CSV table of C-alpha atoms in Angstrom, one decimal:
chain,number,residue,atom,x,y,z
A,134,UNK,CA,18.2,3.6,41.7
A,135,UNK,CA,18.1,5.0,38.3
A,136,UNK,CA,15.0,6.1,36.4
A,137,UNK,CA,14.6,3.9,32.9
A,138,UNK,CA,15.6,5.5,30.0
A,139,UNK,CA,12.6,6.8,28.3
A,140,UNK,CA,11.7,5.3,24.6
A,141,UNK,CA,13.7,7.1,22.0
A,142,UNK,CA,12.1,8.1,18.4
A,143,UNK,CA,14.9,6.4,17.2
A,144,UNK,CA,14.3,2.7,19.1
A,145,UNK,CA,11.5,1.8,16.9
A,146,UNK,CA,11.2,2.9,13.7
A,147,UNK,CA,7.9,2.9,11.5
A,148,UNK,CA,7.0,3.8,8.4
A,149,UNK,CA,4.2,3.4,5.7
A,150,UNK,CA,4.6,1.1,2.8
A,151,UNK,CA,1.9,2.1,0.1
A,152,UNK,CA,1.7,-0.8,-2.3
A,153,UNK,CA,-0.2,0.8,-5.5
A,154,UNK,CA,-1.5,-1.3,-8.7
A,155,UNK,CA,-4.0,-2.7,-10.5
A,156,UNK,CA,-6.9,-4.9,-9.2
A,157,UNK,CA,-5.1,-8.3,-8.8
A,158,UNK,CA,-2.0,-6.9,-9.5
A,159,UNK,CA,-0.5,-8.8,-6.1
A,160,UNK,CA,-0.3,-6.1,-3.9
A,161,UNK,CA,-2.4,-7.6,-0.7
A,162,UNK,CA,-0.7,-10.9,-0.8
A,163,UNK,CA,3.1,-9.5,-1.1
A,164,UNK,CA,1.9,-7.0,1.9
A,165,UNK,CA,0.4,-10.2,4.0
A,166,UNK,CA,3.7,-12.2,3.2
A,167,UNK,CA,6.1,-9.4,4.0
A,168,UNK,CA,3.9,-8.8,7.2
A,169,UNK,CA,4.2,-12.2,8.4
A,170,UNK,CA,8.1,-11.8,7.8
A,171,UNK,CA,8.2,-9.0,9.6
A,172,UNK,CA,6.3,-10.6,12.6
A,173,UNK,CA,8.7,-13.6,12.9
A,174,UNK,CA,11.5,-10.5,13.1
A,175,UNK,CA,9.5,-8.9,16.4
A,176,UNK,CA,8.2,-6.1,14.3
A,177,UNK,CA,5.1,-4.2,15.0
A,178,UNK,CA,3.3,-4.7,11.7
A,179,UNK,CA,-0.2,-3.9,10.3
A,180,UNK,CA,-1.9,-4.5,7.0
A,181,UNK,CA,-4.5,-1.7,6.0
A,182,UNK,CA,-6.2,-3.8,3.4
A,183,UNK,CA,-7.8,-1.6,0.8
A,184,UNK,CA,-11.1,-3.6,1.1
A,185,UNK,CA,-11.5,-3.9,4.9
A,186,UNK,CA,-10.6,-0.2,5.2
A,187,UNK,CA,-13.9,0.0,2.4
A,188,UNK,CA,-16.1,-1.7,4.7
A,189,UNK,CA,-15.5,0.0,7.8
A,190,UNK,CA,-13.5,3.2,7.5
A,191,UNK,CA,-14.9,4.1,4.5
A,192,UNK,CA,-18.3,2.7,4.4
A,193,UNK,CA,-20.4,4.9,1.8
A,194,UNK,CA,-18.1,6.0,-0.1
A,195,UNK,CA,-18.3,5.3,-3.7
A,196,UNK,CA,-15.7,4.8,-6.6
A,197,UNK,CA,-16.0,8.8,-7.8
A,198,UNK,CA,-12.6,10.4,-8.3
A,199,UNK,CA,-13.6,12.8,-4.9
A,200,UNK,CA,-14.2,9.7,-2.7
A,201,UNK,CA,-11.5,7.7,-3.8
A,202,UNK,CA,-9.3,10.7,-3.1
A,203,UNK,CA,-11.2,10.9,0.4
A,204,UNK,CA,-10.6,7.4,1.3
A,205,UNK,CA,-7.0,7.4,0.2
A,206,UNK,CA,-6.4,10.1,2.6
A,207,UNK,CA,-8.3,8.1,5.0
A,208,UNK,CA,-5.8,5.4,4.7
A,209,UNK,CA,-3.1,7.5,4.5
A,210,UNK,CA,-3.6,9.3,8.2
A,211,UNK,CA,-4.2,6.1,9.8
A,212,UNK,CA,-1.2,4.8,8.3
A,213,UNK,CA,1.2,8.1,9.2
A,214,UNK,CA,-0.5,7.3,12.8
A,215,UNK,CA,0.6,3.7,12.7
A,216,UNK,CA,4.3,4.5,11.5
A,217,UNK,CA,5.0,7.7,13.6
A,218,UNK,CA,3.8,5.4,16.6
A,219,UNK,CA,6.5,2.5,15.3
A,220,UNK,CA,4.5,0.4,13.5
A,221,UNK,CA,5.1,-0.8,10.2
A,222,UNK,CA,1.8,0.3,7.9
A,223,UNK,CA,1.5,-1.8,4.8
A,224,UNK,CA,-0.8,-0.7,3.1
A,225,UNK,CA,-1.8,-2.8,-0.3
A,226,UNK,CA,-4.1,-0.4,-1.7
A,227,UNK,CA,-5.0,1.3,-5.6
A,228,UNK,CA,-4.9,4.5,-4.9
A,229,UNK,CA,-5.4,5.5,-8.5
A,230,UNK,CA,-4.0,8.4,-8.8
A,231,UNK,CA,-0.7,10.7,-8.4
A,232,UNK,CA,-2.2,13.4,-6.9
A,233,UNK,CA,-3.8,11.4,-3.9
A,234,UNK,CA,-0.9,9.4,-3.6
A,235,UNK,CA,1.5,12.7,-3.3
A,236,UNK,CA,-0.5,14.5,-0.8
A,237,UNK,CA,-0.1,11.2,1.6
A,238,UNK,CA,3.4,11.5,1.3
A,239,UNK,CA,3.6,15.2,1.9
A,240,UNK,CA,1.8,14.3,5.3
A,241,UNK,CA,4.2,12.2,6.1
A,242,UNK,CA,7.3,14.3,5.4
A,243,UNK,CA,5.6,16.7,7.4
A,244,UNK,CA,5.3,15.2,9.9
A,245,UNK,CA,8.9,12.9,9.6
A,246,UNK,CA,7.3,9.7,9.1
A,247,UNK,CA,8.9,7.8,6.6
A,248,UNK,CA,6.7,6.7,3.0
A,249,UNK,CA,7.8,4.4,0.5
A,250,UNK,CA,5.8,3.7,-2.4
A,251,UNK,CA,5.8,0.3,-4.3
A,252,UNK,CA,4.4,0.4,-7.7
A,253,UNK,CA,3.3,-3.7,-8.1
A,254,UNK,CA,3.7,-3.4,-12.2
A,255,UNK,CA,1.4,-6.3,-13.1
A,256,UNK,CA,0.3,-5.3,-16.6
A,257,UNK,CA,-3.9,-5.6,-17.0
A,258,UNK,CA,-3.8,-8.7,-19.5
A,259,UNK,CA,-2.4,-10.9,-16.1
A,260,UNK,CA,-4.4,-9.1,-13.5
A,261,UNK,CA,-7.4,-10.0,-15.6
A,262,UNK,CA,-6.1,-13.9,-15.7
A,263,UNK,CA,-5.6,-13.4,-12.1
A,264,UNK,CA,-9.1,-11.8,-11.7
A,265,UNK,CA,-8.5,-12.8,-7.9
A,266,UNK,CA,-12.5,-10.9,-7.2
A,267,UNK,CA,-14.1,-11.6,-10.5
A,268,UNK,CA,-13.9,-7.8,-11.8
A,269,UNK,CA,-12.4,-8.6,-14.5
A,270,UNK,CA,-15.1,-10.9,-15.9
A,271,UNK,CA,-17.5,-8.8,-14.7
A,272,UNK,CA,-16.3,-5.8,-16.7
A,273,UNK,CA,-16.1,-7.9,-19.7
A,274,UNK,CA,-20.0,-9.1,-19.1
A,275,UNK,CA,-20.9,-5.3,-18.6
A,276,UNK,CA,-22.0,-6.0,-15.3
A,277,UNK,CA,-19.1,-3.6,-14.0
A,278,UNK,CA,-18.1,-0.3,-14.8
A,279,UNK,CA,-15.3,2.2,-13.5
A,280,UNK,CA,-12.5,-0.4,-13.2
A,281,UNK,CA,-9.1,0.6,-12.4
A,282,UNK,CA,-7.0,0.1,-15.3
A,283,UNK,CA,-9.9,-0.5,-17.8
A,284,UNK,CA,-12.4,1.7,-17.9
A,285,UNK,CA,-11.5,4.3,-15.3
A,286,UNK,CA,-7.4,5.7,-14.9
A,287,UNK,CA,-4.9,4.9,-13.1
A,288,UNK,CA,-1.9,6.7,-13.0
A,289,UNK,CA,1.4,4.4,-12.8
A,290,UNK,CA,3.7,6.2,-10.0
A,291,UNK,CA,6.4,7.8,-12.6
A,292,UNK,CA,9.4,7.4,-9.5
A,293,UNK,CA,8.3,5.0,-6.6
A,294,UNK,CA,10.7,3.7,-4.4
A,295,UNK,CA,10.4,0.2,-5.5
A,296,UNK,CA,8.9,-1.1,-8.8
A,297,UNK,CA,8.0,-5.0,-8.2
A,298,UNK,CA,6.9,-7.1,-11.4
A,299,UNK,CA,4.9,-9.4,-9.6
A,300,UNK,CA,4.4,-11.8,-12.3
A,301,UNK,CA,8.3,-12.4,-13.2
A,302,UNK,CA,8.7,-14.0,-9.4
A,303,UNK,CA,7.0,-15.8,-6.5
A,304,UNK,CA,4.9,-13.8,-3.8
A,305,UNK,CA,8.3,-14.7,-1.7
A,306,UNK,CA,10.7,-13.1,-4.1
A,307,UNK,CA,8.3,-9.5,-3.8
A,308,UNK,CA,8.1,-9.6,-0.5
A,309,UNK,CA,11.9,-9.9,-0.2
A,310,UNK,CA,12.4,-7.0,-2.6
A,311,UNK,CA,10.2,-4.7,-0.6
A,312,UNK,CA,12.0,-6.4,2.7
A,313,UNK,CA,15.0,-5.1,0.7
A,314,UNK,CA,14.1,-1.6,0.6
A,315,UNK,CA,13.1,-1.5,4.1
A,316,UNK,CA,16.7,-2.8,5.1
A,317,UNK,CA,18.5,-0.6,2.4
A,318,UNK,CA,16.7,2.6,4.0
A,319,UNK,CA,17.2,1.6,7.8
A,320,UNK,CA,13.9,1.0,8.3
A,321,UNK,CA,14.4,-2.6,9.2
C-alpha cells in the first residue's frame, strides 16, 4: 500500500486580489460576482469586504491616515494568510494610498504569495451618482467629511495589474476582466 501523496504548493494556488477605488466605484460587487464565478469553478474563494472587515477586525479605528494605514495592513495579512493557504482573497477595499497598498504587496512577495492589484477607475462625478451608501450626499449636505476622493486623497495605483472602467461595462464584463488576469497569470 502506498502512502498518499502529500498536497503540493503547487496543487492549489491562491492569491490576493486587492480591488482599490473610490467609494461606489464597483469594487465589492465585481469582487462578489467574480467570487461567485469562481465558486461554480470549485475554487476556494473569500471576499474581505472593506466594511465587514470595519466592523469586526477593525472596530475603533477611525478614518486618520495612521488607522487606515493600520487597517489596510490588517486586511492585507489576513489576505496573504488566505492566499498562501490556497484560497483566493478578494479583497474590494480603498486602501487610499500607495504607500499602504505597497507594503501589502511587499508582504506578499516575501512571503511568495501572489498580489494583483485592480485599480476600479470609476471617476468621482459617477461614484457620486452611484452614491451606493449615501456619502456622497452626505458630503455635499456637510454632514460628512474626510471622503475618499473628495475631501481627503486618494492616490490612483500609477501601474496595477488590471485597470477596470467599471462604468464602460456590466458588473459581468469586470469580473471577466479580472477572471482574465487570474487565467493570463496561472492563477486560475
Amino acid at each position: 500500500m502506498t502512502a498518499p501523496r502529500p498536497v503540493q504548493e503547487t496543487d492549489v494556488t491562491g492569491a490576493t486580489v486587492w480591488l482599490t477605488g473610490l467609494p461606489s466605484a464597483g469594487k465589492t460587487t465585481i469582487a462578489y460576482e467574480l467570487a461567485r464565478t469562481l465558486r461554480e469553478r470549485g475554487r476556494a474563494v473569500e471576499v474581505l469586504d472593506g466594511d465587514a472587515i470595519r466592523e469586526f477586525l477593525s472596530a475603533g479605528l477611525g478614518f486618520s491616515r495612521a488607522d487606515r494605514d493600520t487597517n489596510v495592513q490588517r486586511i492585507g495579512f489576513v489576505a496573504e494568510l488566505l492566499a498562501r493557504n490556497g484560497v483566493l482573497a478578494l479583497v474590494p477595499v480603498i486602501a487610499p494610498f500607495a504607500d499602504s497598498r505597497e507594503a501589502v504587496r511587499k508582504r506578499h512577495q516575501s512571503g511568495g504569495t501572489a498580489y494583483l492589484e485592480v485599480h476600479v477607475a470609476t471617476p468621482v462625478e459617477v461614484c457620486s451618482v452611484r452614491d451606493v451608501k449615501g456619502l456622497y450626499a452626505k458630503q455635499a449636505a456637510g454632514e460628512l467629511s474626510g471622503l475618499t476622493g473628495v475631501d481627503d486623497p486618494y492616490e490612483e495605483p500609477e501601474s496595477p495589474d488590471l485597470r477596470v472602467e467599471s462604468q464602460d461595462q456590466t458588473v459581468q464584463q469586470s469580473a471577466a476582466a479580472v477572471l482574465g488576469l487570474l487565467t493570463e497569470r496561472g492563477v486560475v
